[in-house]
Amino acid sequence: MLLAILSGFILAILLPLLKNILRGGLFILLSALPLSLFVYFLSWLPEVKAGGDLLFSYQWVPSANVNLSFQLDGLAMLFCLLITGIGSLVFIYTSSYLKGHPYLGRFYGYLSMFMASMLGLVLSDNLLLIFIFWELTSISSFFLIGFNNDSEASRKSALLALSITGIGGLFLLVGFVLLNQAGGHYSFTALLNSSPDLASHPMYGWILFFLFIGAFTKSAQFPFHFWLPGAMKAPTPVSTYLHSATMVKAGIYLLARFTPVLGETVWWNGTLTLVGGVTMLYAVIHALFRIDLKGILAYSTISALGLIVFLLGIGTPESLLAATVFILVHALYKATLFLVTGIIDHETGTRDVTRLAGLNKVMLPVGIAAFMAALSNAGIPPTFGFLGKDLIYDATLRSGSLFVLLTGAAVVTNICLLFTGFKAGISPFVGPLPQEFKQVHLPSPLMWIPPLLLASCGIVFGLFPFLIEGSLLVPAVSSLLSTAPDFHLQLWHGFNIILLLSTITIGSGIFLFYYLQSSESKLAWVSRFEPFSPKSVLVGMAKGFALFSAAWTNLWQNGKLRHYVFTIMAFLTVLLAVRFLQGIRLNLNLQSLSDLAFYDVAVLLIMATSILFAVFTKSRLQALASVGVMGFCICLIFLFYSAPDLAMTQFSIDTLTVILFVLVLQKLPGYIKEESKAIMWRDGILAFCFGTLICILALEVLQEPLHREISKYYAENAYTMAKGKNVVNVILVDFRGFDTMVEITVLAIAALGVSGLLRLSTRKPENK
Amino acid sequence: MRSLIFRTAAGYLLPILLLFSVFILLRGHYLPGGGFVGGLIASIAFVLHSIANGIENTKKIFKFHPRILMPMGLCLSLFSGLSPLLVNKPFMTGLWFKEPFPVIGMVGSALFFDIGVYLVVIGVVLTIIFTILESI
């Protein structure tokens, strides 16, 4: 199991080496990986069906409660099959879609990394592991969305997607930590077995809040939906994979996964129903006015995700069943439509629905696939989509007191979804073929077989639901419910209100399709509302924040050293003054002054003289020299008070500092220019206050009782344990060797920084 | 600053100071000294030489840019810290040869660690000062 999950990462690592071997048409061989994973997961089907507790646990970081524990239940199985199944088709499709692309190897690397992260996400049993894989999907999808990295729009939307989903991921982490505090476990199964008291826990509201933000950002729910249409800048196979089956379903997966643990409360159901309902209506109405095929699909995807969240929110067994079936239905038809869109874009070079027509005449198999997908999308019998739609209406009708409202919302959404499906799947293929597309031809079978395969699944599952009912759907639903579900899928339920609603949906959808023509002007009309959309608000906030931080930085970091020193000292002075206002504990023992030797006094006198000299001299060089004198005096004091190591180091450092100063001095005017008297006074007073306060602080520190245990320990063990007699050195290279290691690393980084900055500033004039 | 006396003296001072820095480095484990001070003294030696003879001449003494010393030193320190792992001891455990070597004295992983520090310090100081010298 571990190998199955990690194989994608391993492949991604190996790809740079394999790239040269695979040059040419051999990239299709890579689809062997998702295909074999698909078969592997299929082989587990009987065990999952039997309801066995399939837990795989590997030790990883036991001290942090992170173990590689994976569980394969019905829900995970459904997602695994979607991920690997659609993954295989996308792998095959890509080998032809991006044929000859210079970075095809890189693309496959990202793709398999993404697949592996998704698999890890849906299989993880440990919450922290879920988080890790969750972030990995965000990161790998960032690379996939921004794959055309020479286009600025593509880079921007990748960044937008990463920031939205990444921030959501952080919220999720907080939610998981709270969940662990409330439930006492990081393991999901353990939480499940001890869940009853979670809903009454005082942190329950916060857990929901953080979890929801995480799920909503990932699954593009209103108001976080806007990253998804932008992510359409990615090559079409990416859109297919990310938006039909995987990435955006991660949030759905999470919500479904936590339904048995956290669900069945007013807050859970109410929030999900509301957010899902708003998302599905908002997005589907947006989708009506798009003219870009991918734009239509993007908004209808958001709407479908909203619908699933909505169903999860209703929370009855019927609605959970409907949600599960709809996940599969949607994955099948949406992936097909995306793949078809990719083919159209690839062959005709446009995705504008107002221009596309009659393509049936040149690429019939693609048209058939699209037609079947559109039927399934519309929920026209005998497709699988019809089953899904029936279940949705069944669920909303039985949802309790608000059933009229909820059913109404579902019907409106479904009508519009039907419209978008027809727009994307049927309208490019019917009607007269425009002159400009006469030369268009059918692409390689590698591209049109995958969508055809997926679309036929949608029909076959509709005709023979028993194929997947017992093996896939029942286990999936039962992992969402505490009790075993009891249902039977069939196409024909007899004449009832559900059938009536279905007929209404199909009828009005088809009417809408003929009545509402897409055009530029309608799109322009919709885009007038752009300034009020969540995206504009967020971008505006980001811009405002950037302006604010620029202003803030310029205020404090104005490039004048004098200003910096002044700020730092003034702040410290205020801080110390506030501290000393609360009382000073000074106990000067004048007796101890008596053992001052004459050389101490001499050094002090030299220091005092050189300080005064440094302050009042006009020559920069003289000031510098007197600062150097002061440094050497400090060395002497170290030496007198038995710190020879310190003295030696200080001595060499001081020498170097003076040399450095002298070097820089050549660039400065030789004499110090007088600032205005007021500024001199200001600086002088500040320096005096600062010095006094530091002096008081130093004296106060002496009052603290010294902890001698540590130095005693070092002194006693320096020779016995580290075989050294110089305790200072032994501490540096042995006891605290790790610190030293990090310190020299920091030193090296600082040196590189200095050299880089100086070179930059000296090179600039040459460039100009 | 290019006085004849200074230049001549710097020529003799360079090897003496370098020798002194190595001496300080090696005695560090028993007496005041160590890699950090040793490195500083060695860099002072080079800086002195470069002020007297010009930076180009000092660079000629090196076959490579002194910044290479930084990664070299870091690696040496890191590997001396990692070496106990080979004999199944925790990272940074001090390993020592049983018998002292002539002249050098006791040799152990801590010595190599200190040599690493010595090299890094030389590399850091010379990189900074050479860059400043060049940019003036």
mmCIF file with all atom_site columns, N, CA and C in Angstrom, chain A residues 644-645 648-649 652-653 656 659-660 663 666-667 722-726 729 733 737-738 741 744-745 747-748 751 755 758-759 762, chain B residues 24 28-34 36-37 40 44 47 67 70 74 77 91 96 113-114 120 124-125 129 131-136:
data_model
loop_
_atom_site.group_PDB
_atom_site.id
_atom_site.type_symbol
_atom_site.label_atom_id
_atom_site.label_alt_id
_atom_site.label_comp_id
_atom_site.label_asym_id
_atom_site.label_entity_id
_atom_site.label_seq_id
_atom_site.pdbx_PDB_ins_code
_atom_site.Cartn_x
_atom_site.Cartn_y
_atom_site.Cartn_z
_atom_site.occupancy
_atom_site.B_iso_or_equiv
_atom_site.pdbx_formal_charge
_atom_site.auth_seq_id
_atom_site.auth_comp_id
_atom_site.auth_asym_id
_atom_site.auth_atom_id
_atom_site.pdbx_PDB_model_num
ATOM 1   N N  . PRO A 1 644 ? 40.871 35.022 28.746 1.00 0.00 ? 644 PRO A N  1
ATOM 2   C CA . PRO A 1 644 ? 41.849 35.174 27.661 1.00 0.00 ? 644 PRO A CA 1
ATOM 3   C C  . PRO A 1 644 ? 41.263 34.858 26.287 1.00 0.00 ? 644 PRO A C  1
ATOM 4   N N  . ASP A 1 645 ? 40.381 33.869 26.221 1.00 0.00 ? 645 ASP A N  1
ATOM 5   C CA . ASP A 1 645 ? 39.791 33.522 24.917 1.00 0.00 ? 645 ASP A CA 1
ATOM 6   C C  . ASP A 1 645 ? 39.018 34.691 24.346 1.00 0.00 ? 645 ASP A C  1
ATOM 7   N N  . MET A 1 648 ? 41.354 37.467 23.215 1.00 0.00 ? 648 MET A N  1
ATOM 8   C CA . MET A 1 648 ? 41.999 37.189 21.923 1.00 0.00 ? 648 MET A CA 1
ATOM 9   C C  . MET A 1 648 ? 41.044 37.448 20.772 1.00 0.00 ? 648 MET A C  1
ATOM 10  N N  . THR A 1 649 ? 39.835 36.940 20.927 1.00 0.00 ? 649 THR A N  1
ATOM 11  C CA . THR A 1 649 ? 38.866 37.087 19.845 1.00 0.00 ? 649 THR A CA 1
ATOM 12  C C  . THR A 1 649 ? 38.536 38.554 19.638 1.00 0.00 ? 649 THR A C  1
ATOM 13  N N  . SER A 1 652 ? 41.314 40.383 17.802 1.00 0.00 ? 652 SER A N  1
ATOM 14  C CA . SER A 1 652 ? 41.386 40.219 16.331 1.00 0.00 ? 652 SER A CA 1
ATOM 15  C C  . SER A 1 652 ? 40.186 40.862 15.654 1.00 0.00 ? 652 SER A C  1
ATOM 16  N N  . ILE A 1 653 ? 39.021 40.749 16.294 1.00 0.00 ? 653 ILE A N  1
ATOM 17  C CA . ILE A 1 653 ? 37.828 41.356 15.706 1.00 0.00 ? 653 ILE A CA 1
ATOM 18  C C  . ILE A 1 653 ? 38.005 42.860 15.604 1.00 0.00 ? 653 ILE A C  1
ATOM 19  N N  . LEU A 1 656 ? 40.230 43.833 12.804 1.00 0.00 ? 656 LEU A N  1
ATOM 20  C CA . LEU A 1 656 ? 39.543 43.719 11.519 1.00 0.00 ? 656 LEU A CA 1
ATOM 21  C C  . LEU A 1 656 ? 38.540 44.844 11.324 1.00 0.00 ? 656 LEU A C  1
ATOM 22  N N  . ILE A 1 659 ? 40.292 47.933 10.334 1.00 0.00 ? 659 ILE A N  1
ATOM 23  C CA . ILE A 1 659 ? 40.737 47.825 8.941  1.00 0.00 ? 659 ILE A CA 1
ATOM 24  C C  . ILE A 1 659 ? 39.556 48.061 7.998  1.00 0.00 ? 659 ILE A C  1
ATOM 25  N N  . LEU A 1 660 ? 38.437 47.428 8.329  1.00 0.00 ? 660 LEU A N  1
ATOM 26  C CA . LEU A 1 660 ? 37.242 47.582 7.496  1.00 0.00 ? 660 LEU A CA 1
ATOM 27  C C  . LEU A 1 660 ? 36.825 49.045 7.410  1.00 0.00 ? 660 LEU A C  1
ATOM 28  N N  . LEU A 1 663 ? 39.038 51.037 5.264  1.00 0.00 ? 663 LEU A N  1
ATOM 29  C CA . LEU A 1 663 ? 38.763 50.792 3.846  1.00 0.00 ? 663 LEU A CA 1
ATOM 30  C C  . LEU A 1 663 ? 37.570 51.608 3.371  1.00 0.00 ? 663 LEU A C  1
ATOM 31  N N  . GLN A 1 666 ? 37.714 55.639 2.824  1.00 0.00 ? 666 GLN A N  1
ATOM 32  C CA . GLN A 1 666 ? 38.157 56.285 1.584  1.00 0.00 ? 666 GLN A CA 1
ATOM 33  C C  . GLN A 1 666 ? 36.984 56.836 0.788  1.00 0.00 ? 666 GLN A C  1
ATOM 34  N N  . LYS A 1 667 ? 35.807 56.222 1.021  1.00 0.00 ? 667 LYS A N  1
ATOM 35  C CA . LYS A 1 667 ? 34.643 56.657 0.249  1.00 0.00 ? 667 LYS A CA 1
ATOM 36  C C  . LYS A 1 667 ? 33.935 57.825 0.910  1.00 0.00 ? 667 LYS A C  1
ATOM 37  N N  . ALA A 1 722 ? 35.102 15.352 27.127 1.00 0.00 ? 722 ALA A N  1
ATOM 38  C CA . ALA A 1 722 ? 35.477 15.850 25.807 1.00 0.00 ? 722 ALA A CA 1
ATOM 39  C C  . ALA A 1 722 ? 36.983 15.954 25.631 1.00 0.00 ? 722 ALA A C  1
ATOM 40  N N  . LYS A 1 723 ? 37.729 15.530 26.630 1.00 0.00 ? 723 LYS A N  1
ATOM 41  C CA . LYS A 1 723 ? 39.192 15.466 26.527 1.00 0.00 ? 723 LYS A CA 1
ATOM 42  C C  . LYS A 1 723 ? 39.814 16.814 26.197 1.00 0.00 ? 723 LYS A C  1
ATOM 43  N N  . GLY A 1 724 ? 39.251 17.896 26.739 1.00 0.00 ? 724 GLY A N  1
ATOM 44  C CA . GLY A 1 724 ? 39.847 19.200 26.493 1.00 0.00 ? 724 GLY A CA 1
ATOM 45  C C  . GLY A 1 724 ? 40.032 19.926 27.807 1.00 0.00 ? 724 GLY A C  1
ATOM 46  N N  . LYS A 1 725 ? 41.045 20.753 27.860 1.00 0.00 ? 725 LYS A N  1
ATOM 47  C CA . LYS A 1 725 ? 41.269 21.485 29.106 1.00 0.00 ? 725 LYS A CA 1
ATOM 48  C C  . LYS A 1 725 ? 40.774 22.917 29.017 1.00 0.00 ? 725 LYS A C  1
ATOM 49  N N  . ASN A 1 726 ? 40.605 23.423 27.791 1.00 0.00 ? 726 ASN A N  1
ATOM 50  C CA . ASN A 1 726 ? 40.110 24.778 27.626 1.00 0.00 ? 726 ASN A CA 1
ATOM 51  C C  . ASN A 1 726 ? 38.581 24.726 27.511 1.00 0.00 ? 726 ASN A C  1
ATOM 52  N N  . ASN A 1 729 ? 36.713 26.495 24.642 1.00 0.00 ? 729 ASN A N  1
ATOM 53  C CA . ASN A 1 729 ? 36.819 25.820 23.353 1.00 0.00 ? 729 ASN A CA 1
ATOM 54  C C  . ASN A 1 729 ? 36.021 24.523 23.331 1.00 0.00 ? 729 ASN A C  1
ATOM 55  N N  . VAL A 1 733 ? 33.248 23.539 20.506 1.00 0.00 ? 733 VAL A N  1
ATOM 56  C CA . VAL A 1 733 ? 33.365 22.476 19.501 1.00 0.00 ? 733 VAL A CA 1
ATOM 57  C C  . VAL A 1 733 ? 32.709 21.181 19.941 1.00 0.00 ? 733 VAL A C  1
ATOM 58  N N  . GLY A 1 737 ? 28.449 22.110 20.109 1.00 0.00 ? 737 GLY A N  1
ATOM 59  C CA . GLY A 1 737 ? 28.964 22.053 18.748 1.00 0.00 ? 737 GLY A CA 1
ATOM 60  C C  . GLY A 1 737 ? 27.893 22.321 17.702 1.00 0.00 ? 737 GLY A C  1
ATOM 61  N N  . PHE A 1 738 ? 26.682 21.898 18.017 1.00 0.00 ? 738 PHE A N  1
ATOM 62  C CA . PHE A 1 738 ? 25.615 22.084 17.040 1.00 0.00 ? 738 PHE A CA 1
ATOM 63  C C  . PHE A 1 738 ? 25.343 23.568 16.829 1.00 0.00 ? 738 PHE A C  1
ATOM 64  N N  . MET A 1 741 ? 27.986 24.947 14.663 1.00 0.00 ? 741 MET A N  1
ATOM 65  C CA . MET A 1 741 ? 27.729 24.536 13.277 1.00 0.00 ? 741 MET A CA 1
ATOM 66  C C  . MET A 1 741 ? 26.752 25.515 12.611 1.00 0.00 ? 741 MET A C  1
ATOM 67  N N  . ILE A 1 744 ? 28.372 29.080 12.137 1.00 0.00 ? 744 ILE A N  1
ATOM 68  C CA . ILE A 1 744 ? 29.275 29.290 10.993 1.00 0.00 ? 744 ILE A CA 1
ATOM 69  C C  . ILE A 1 744 ? 28.476 29.269 9.692  1.00 0.00 ? 744 ILE A C  1
ATOM 70  N N  . THR A 1 745 ? 27.365 28.522 9.686  1.00 0.00 ? 745 THR A N  1
ATOM 71  C CA . THR A 1 745 ? 26.525 28.557 8.488  1.00 0.00 ? 745 THR A CA 1
ATOM 72  C C  . THR A 1 745 ? 25.959 29.959 8.286  1.00 0.00 ? 745 THR A C  1
ATOM 73  N N  . LEU A 1 747 ? 27.214 32.703 9.383  1.00 0.00 ? 747 LEU A N  1
ATOM 74  C CA . LEU A 1 747 ? 28.329 33.566 8.971  1.00 0.00 ? 747 LEU A CA 1
ATOM 75  C C  . LEU A 1 747 ? 28.533 33.483 7.460  1.00 0.00 ? 747 LEU A C  1
ATOM 76  N N  . ALA A 1 748 ? 28.554 32.251 6.972  1.00 0.00 ? 748 ALA A N  1
ATOM 77  C CA . ALA A 1 748 ? 28.808 32.064 5.542  1.00 0.00 ? 748 ALA A CA 1
ATOM 78  C C  . ALA A 1 748 ? 27.703 32.729 4.724  1.00 0.00 ? 748 ALA A C  1
ATOM 79  N N  . ALA A 1 751 ? 28.225 36.414 4.693  1.00 0.00 ? 751 ALA A N  1
ATOM 80  C CA . ALA A 1 751 ? 29.311 36.822 3.799  1.00 0.00 ? 751 ALA A CA 1
ATOM 81  C C  . ALA A 1 751 ? 28.834 36.817 2.357  1.00 0.00 ? 751 ALA A C  1
ATOM 82  N N  . SER A 1 755 ? 28.702 40.084 -0.061 1.00 0.00 ? 755 SER A N  1
ATOM 83  C CA . SER A 1 755 ? 29.405 40.129 -1.339 1.00 0.00 ? 755 SER A CA 1
ATOM 84  C C  . SER A 1 755 ? 28.414 40.323 -2.483 1.00 0.00 ? 755 SER A C  1
ATOM 85  N N  . LEU A 1 758 ? 27.146 44.025 -2.439 1.00 0.00 ? 758 LEU A N  1
ATOM 86  C CA . LEU A 1 758 ? 28.154 44.996 -2.872 1.00 0.00 ? 758 LEU A CA 1
ATOM 87  C C  . LEU A 1 758 ? 28.403 44.883 -4.365 1.00 0.00 ? 758 LEU A C  1
ATOM 88  N N  . ARG A 1 759 ? 28.465 43.651 -4.851 1.00 0.00 ? 759 ARG A N  1
ATOM 89  C CA . ARG A 1 759 ? 28.694 43.471 -6.279 1.00 0.00 ? 759 ARG A CA 1
ATOM 90  C C  . ARG A 1 759 ? 27.550 44.085 -7.084 1.00 0.00 ? 759 ARG A C  1
ATOM 91  N N  . THR A 1 762 ? 27.936 47.798 -7.190 1.00 0.00 ? 762 THR A N  1
ATOM 92  C CA . THR A 1 762 ? 29.047 48.315 -7.981 1.00 0.00 ? 762 THR A CA 1
ATOM 93  C C  . THR A 1 762 ? 28.833 48.057 -9.460 1.00 0.00 ? 762 THR A C  1
ATOM 94  N N  . ILE B 2 24  ? 47.606 28.646 17.122 1.00 0.00 ? 24  ILE B N  1
ATOM 95  C CA . ILE B 2 24  ? 46.468 29.001 17.985 1.00 0.00 ? 24  ILE B CA 1
ATOM 96  C C  . ILE B 2 24  ? 45.334 27.996 17.795 1.00 0.00 ? 24  ILE B C  1
ATOM 97  N N  . GLY B 2 28  ? 44.021 25.142 20.848 1.00 0.00 ? 28  GLY B N  1
ATOM 98  C CA . GLY B 2 28  ? 42.742 25.566 21.384 1.00 0.00 ? 28  GLY B CA 1
ATOM 99  C C  . GLY B 2 28  ? 42.109 24.606 22.374 1.00 0.00 ? 28  GLY B C  1
ATOM 100 N N  . HIS B 2 29  ? 42.380 23.328 22.211 1.00 0.00 ? 29  HIS B N  1
ATOM 101 C CA . HIS B 2 29  ? 41.650 22.402 23.062 1.00 0.00 ? 29  HIS B CA 1
ATOM 102 C C  . HIS B 2 29  ? 42.152 22.395 24.504 1.00 0.00 ? 29  HIS B C  1
ATOM 103 N N  . TYR B 2 30  ? 43.396 22.843 24.655 1.00 0.00 ? 30  TYR B N  1
ATOM 104 C CA . TYR B 2 30  ? 43.947 22.824 26.014 1.00 0.00 ? 30  TYR B CA 1
ATOM 105 C C  . TYR B 2 30  ? 44.177 24.208 26.583 1.00 0.00 ? 30  TYR B C  1
ATOM 106 N N  . LEU B 2 31  ? 44.519 25.155 25.714 1.00 0.00 ? 31  LEU B N  1
ATOM 107 C CA . LEU B 2 31  ? 44.882 26.493 26.163 1.00 0.00 ? 31  LEU B CA 1
ATOM 108 C C  . LEU B 2 31  ? 44.072 27.498 25.352 1.00 0.00 ? 31  LEU B C  1
ATOM 109 N N  . PRO B 2 32  ? 44.055 28.748 25.793 1.00 0.00 ? 32  PRO B N  1
ATOM 110 C CA . PRO B 2 32  ? 43.293 29.746 25.033 1.00 0.00 ? 32  PRO B CA 1
ATOM 111 C C  . PRO B 2 32  ? 43.637 29.726 23.548 1.00 0.00 ? 32  PRO B C  1
ATOM 112 N N  . GLY B 2 33  ? 42.605 29.748 22.729 1.00 0.00 ? 33  GLY B N  1
ATOM 113 C CA . GLY B 2 33  ? 42.807 29.685 21.284 1.00 0.00 ? 33  GLY B CA 1
ATOM 114 C C  . GLY B 2 33  ? 41.640 28.951 20.678 1.00 0.00 ? 33  GLY B C  1
ATOM 115 N N  . GLY B 2 34  ? 41.797 28.517 19.454 1.00 0.00 ? 34  GLY B N  1
ATOM 116 C CA . GLY B 2 34  ? 40.718 27.776 18.818 1.00 0.00 ? 34  GLY B CA 1
ATOM 117 C C  . GLY B 2 34  ? 40.520 28.199 17.383 1.00 0.00 ? 34  GLY B C  1
ATOM 118 N N  . PHE B 2 36  ? 38.110 29.759 15.832 1.00 0.00 ? 36  PHE B N  1
ATOM 119 C CA . PHE B 2 36  ? 37.567 31.073 15.516 1.00 0.00 ? 36  PHE B CA 1
ATOM 120 C C  . PHE B 2 36  ? 38.663 32.138 15.546 1.00 0.00 ? 36  PHE B C  1
ATOM 121 N N  . VAL B 2 37  ? 39.425 32.150 16.662 1.00 0.00 ? 37  VAL B N  1
ATOM 122 C CA . VAL B 2 37  ? 40.515 33.129 16.779 1.00 0.00 ? 37  VAL B CA 1
ATOM 123 C C  . VAL B 2 37  ? 41.557 32.857 15.715 1.00 0.00 ? 37  VAL B C  1
ATOM 124 N N  . LEU B 2 40  ? 40.533 34.195 12.488 1.00 0.00 ? 40  LEU B N  1
ATOM 125 C CA . LEU B 2 40  ? 40.616 35.657 12.434 1.00 0.00 ? 40  LEU B CA 1
ATOM 126 C C  . LEU B 2 40  ? 42.058 36.101 12.212 1.00 0.00 ? 40  LEU B C  1
ATOM 127 N N  . ILE B 2 44  ? 43.578 38.180 9.145  1.00 0.00 ? 44  ILE B N  1
ATOM 128 C CA . ILE B 2 44  ? 44.302 39.447 9.339  1.00 0.00 ? 44  ILE B CA 1
ATOM 129 C C  . ILE B 2 44  ? 45.615 39.407 8.559  1.00 0.00 ? 44  ILE B C  1
ATOM 130 N N  . VAL B 2 47  ? 44.782 40.085 5.004  1.00 0.00 ? 47  VAL B N  1
ATOM 131 C CA . VAL B 2 47  ? 44.341 41.462 4.803  1.00 0.00 ? 47  VAL B CA 1
ATOM 132 C C  . VAL B 2 47  ? 45.543 42.404 4.844  1.00 0.00 ? 47  VAL B C  1
ATOM 133 N N  . ARG B 2 67  ? 36.226 32.494 -1.229 1.00 0.00 ? 67  ARG B N  1
ATOM 134 C CA . ARG B 2 67  ? 34.875 32.102 -0.792 1.00 0.00 ? 67  ARG B CA 1
ATOM 135 C C  . ARG B 2 67  ? 34.682 30.602 -0.862 1.00 0.00 ? 67  ARG B C  1
ATOM 136 N N  . MET B 2 70  ? 34.535 28.697 2.417  1.00 0.00 ? 70  MET B N  1
ATOM 137 C CA . MET B 2 70  ? 33.326 28.582 3.259  1.00 0.00 ? 70  MET B CA 1
ATOM 138 C C  . MET B 2 70  ? 32.656 27.225 3.112  1.00 0.00 ? 70  MET B C  1
ATOM 139 N N  . LEU B 2 74  ? 32.488 24.328 5.966  1.00 0.00 ? 74  LEU B N  1
ATOM 140 C CA . LEU B 2 74  ? 31.185 23.843 6.434  1.00 0.00 ? 74  LEU B CA 1
ATOM 141 C C  . LEU B 2 74  ? 31.099 22.333 6.273  1.00 0.00 ? 74  LEU B C  1
ATOM 142 N N  . SER B 2 77  ? 33.256 20.543 8.884  1.00 0.00 ? 77  SER B N  1
ATOM 143 C CA . SER B 2 77  ? 32.618 20.532 10.204 1.00 0.00 ? 77  SER B CA 1
ATOM 144 C C  . SER B 2 77  ? 31.458 19.552 10.231 1.00 0.00 ? 77  SER B C  1
ATOM 145 N N  . PHE B 2 91  ? 24.980 11.926 16.625 1.00 0.00 ? 91  PHE B N  1
ATOM 146 C CA . PHE B 2 91  ? 25.584 13.044 15.914 1.00 0.00 ? 91  PHE B CA 1
ATOM 147 C C  . PHE B 2 91  ? 26.426 13.891 16.873 1.00 0.00 ? 91  PHE B C  1
ATOM 148 N N  . TRP B 2 96  ? 38.017 10.131 19.505 1.00 0.00 ? 96  TRP B N  1
ATOM 149 C CA . TRP B 2 96  ? 39.434 10.473 19.662 1.00 0.00 ? 96  TRP B CA 1
ATOM 150 C C  . TRP B 2 96  ? 40.307 9.283  19.340 1.00 0.00 ? 96  TRP B C  1
ATOM 151 N N  . PHE B 2 113 ? 36.430 19.493 13.432 1.00 0.00 ? 113 PHE B N  1
ATOM 152 C CA . PHE B 2 113 ? 35.340 20.464 13.522 1.00 0.00 ? 113 PHE B CA 1
ATOM 153 C C  . PHE B 2 113 ? 35.916 21.869 13.622 1.00 0.00 ? 113 PHE B C  1
ATOM 154 N N  . ASP B 2 114 ? 36.941 22.005 14.497 1.00 0.00 ? 114 ASP B N  1
ATOM 155 C CA . ASP B 2 114 ? 37.546 23.310 14.701 1.00 0.00 ? 114 ASP B CA 1
ATOM 156 C C  . ASP B 2 114 ? 38.252 23.793 13.433 1.00 0.00 ? 114 ASP B C  1
ATOM 157 N N  . VAL B 2 120 ? 36.022 28.342 7.608  1.00 0.00 ? 120 VAL B N  1
ATOM 158 C CA . VAL B 2 120 ? 34.850 29.174 7.343  1.00 0.00 ? 120 VAL B CA 1
ATOM 159 C C  . VAL B 2 120 ? 35.151 30.621 7.704  1.00 0.00 ? 120 VAL B C  1
ATOM 160 N N  . VAL B 2 124 ? 34.873 33.716 5.246  1.00 0.00 ? 124 VAL B N  1
ATOM 161 C CA . VAL B 2 124 ? 33.901 34.794 5.459  1.00 0.00 ? 124 VAL B CA 1
ATOM 162 C C  . VAL B 2 124 ? 34.610 36.142 5.465  1.00 0.00 ? 124 VAL B C  1
ATOM 163 N N  . VAL B 2 125 ? 35.653 36.253 6.274  1.00 0.00 ? 125 VAL B N  1
ATOM 164 C CA . VAL B 2 125 ? 36.303 37.555 6.419  1.00 0.00 ? 125 VAL B CA 1
ATOM 165 C C  . VAL B 2 125 ? 36.907 37.989 5.088  1.00 0.00 ? 125 VAL B C  1
ATOM 166 N N  . ILE B 2 129 ? 35.980 41.320 2.981  1.00 0.00 ? 129 ILE B N  1
ATOM 167 C CA . ILE B 2 129 ? 36.966 42.398 2.831  1.00 0.00 ? 129 ILE B CA 1
ATOM 168 C C  . ILE B 2 129 ? 37.418 42.523 1.383  1.00 0.00 ? 129 ILE B C  1
ATOM 169 N N  . THR B 2 131 ? 35.665 41.838 -1.230 1.00 0.00 ? 131 THR B N  1
ATOM 170 C CA . THR B 2 131 ? 34.595 42.480 -2.008 1.00 0.00 ? 131 THR B CA 1
ATOM 171 C C  . THR B 2 131 ? 34.604 43.978 -1.784 1.00 0.00 ? 131 THR B C  1
ATOM 172 N N  . ILE B 2 132 ? 34.794 44.370 -0.514 1.00 0.00 ? 132 ILE B N  1
ATOM 173 C CA . ILE B 2 132 ? 34.800 45.808 -0.222 1.00 0.00 ? 132 ILE B CA 1
ATOM 174 C C  . ILE B 2 132 ? 35.999 46.460 -0.896 1.00 0.00 ? 132 ILE B C  1
ATOM 175 N N  . LEU B 2 133 ? 37.148 45.795 -0.807 1.00 0.00 ? 133 LEU B N  1
ATOM 176 C CA . LEU B 2 133 ? 38.351 46.357 -1.434 1.00 0.00 ? 133 LEU B CA 1
ATOM 177 C C  . LEU B 2 133 ? 38.141 46.540 -2.934 1.00 0.00 ? 133 LEU B C  1
ATOM 178 N N  . GLU B 2 134 ? 37.505 45.550 -3.538 1.00 0.00 ? 134 GLU B N  1
ATOM 179 C CA . GLU B 2 134 ? 37.314 45.627 -4.988 1.00 0.00 ? 134 GLU B CA 1
ATOM 180 C C  . GLU B 2 134 ? 36.319 46.710 -5.369 1.00 0.00 ? 134 GLU B C  1
ATOM 181 N N  . SER B 2 135 ? 35.339 46.928 -4.489 1.00 0.00 ? 135 SER B N  1
ATOM 182 C CA . SER B 2 135 ? 34.275 47.860 -4.881 1.00 0.00 ? 135 SER B CA 1
ATOM 183 C C  . SER B 2 135 ? 34.681 49.304 -4.625 1.00 0.00 ? 135 SER B C  1
ATOM 184 N N  . ILE B 2 136 ? 35.817 49.510 -3.969 1.00 0.00 ? 136 ILE B N  1
ATOM 185 C CA . ILE B 2 136 ? 36.225 50.897 -3.712 1.00 0.00 ? 136 ILE B CA 1
ATOM 186 C C  . ILE B 2 136 ? 36.924 51.459 -4.956 1.00 0.00 ? 136 ILE B C  1
#
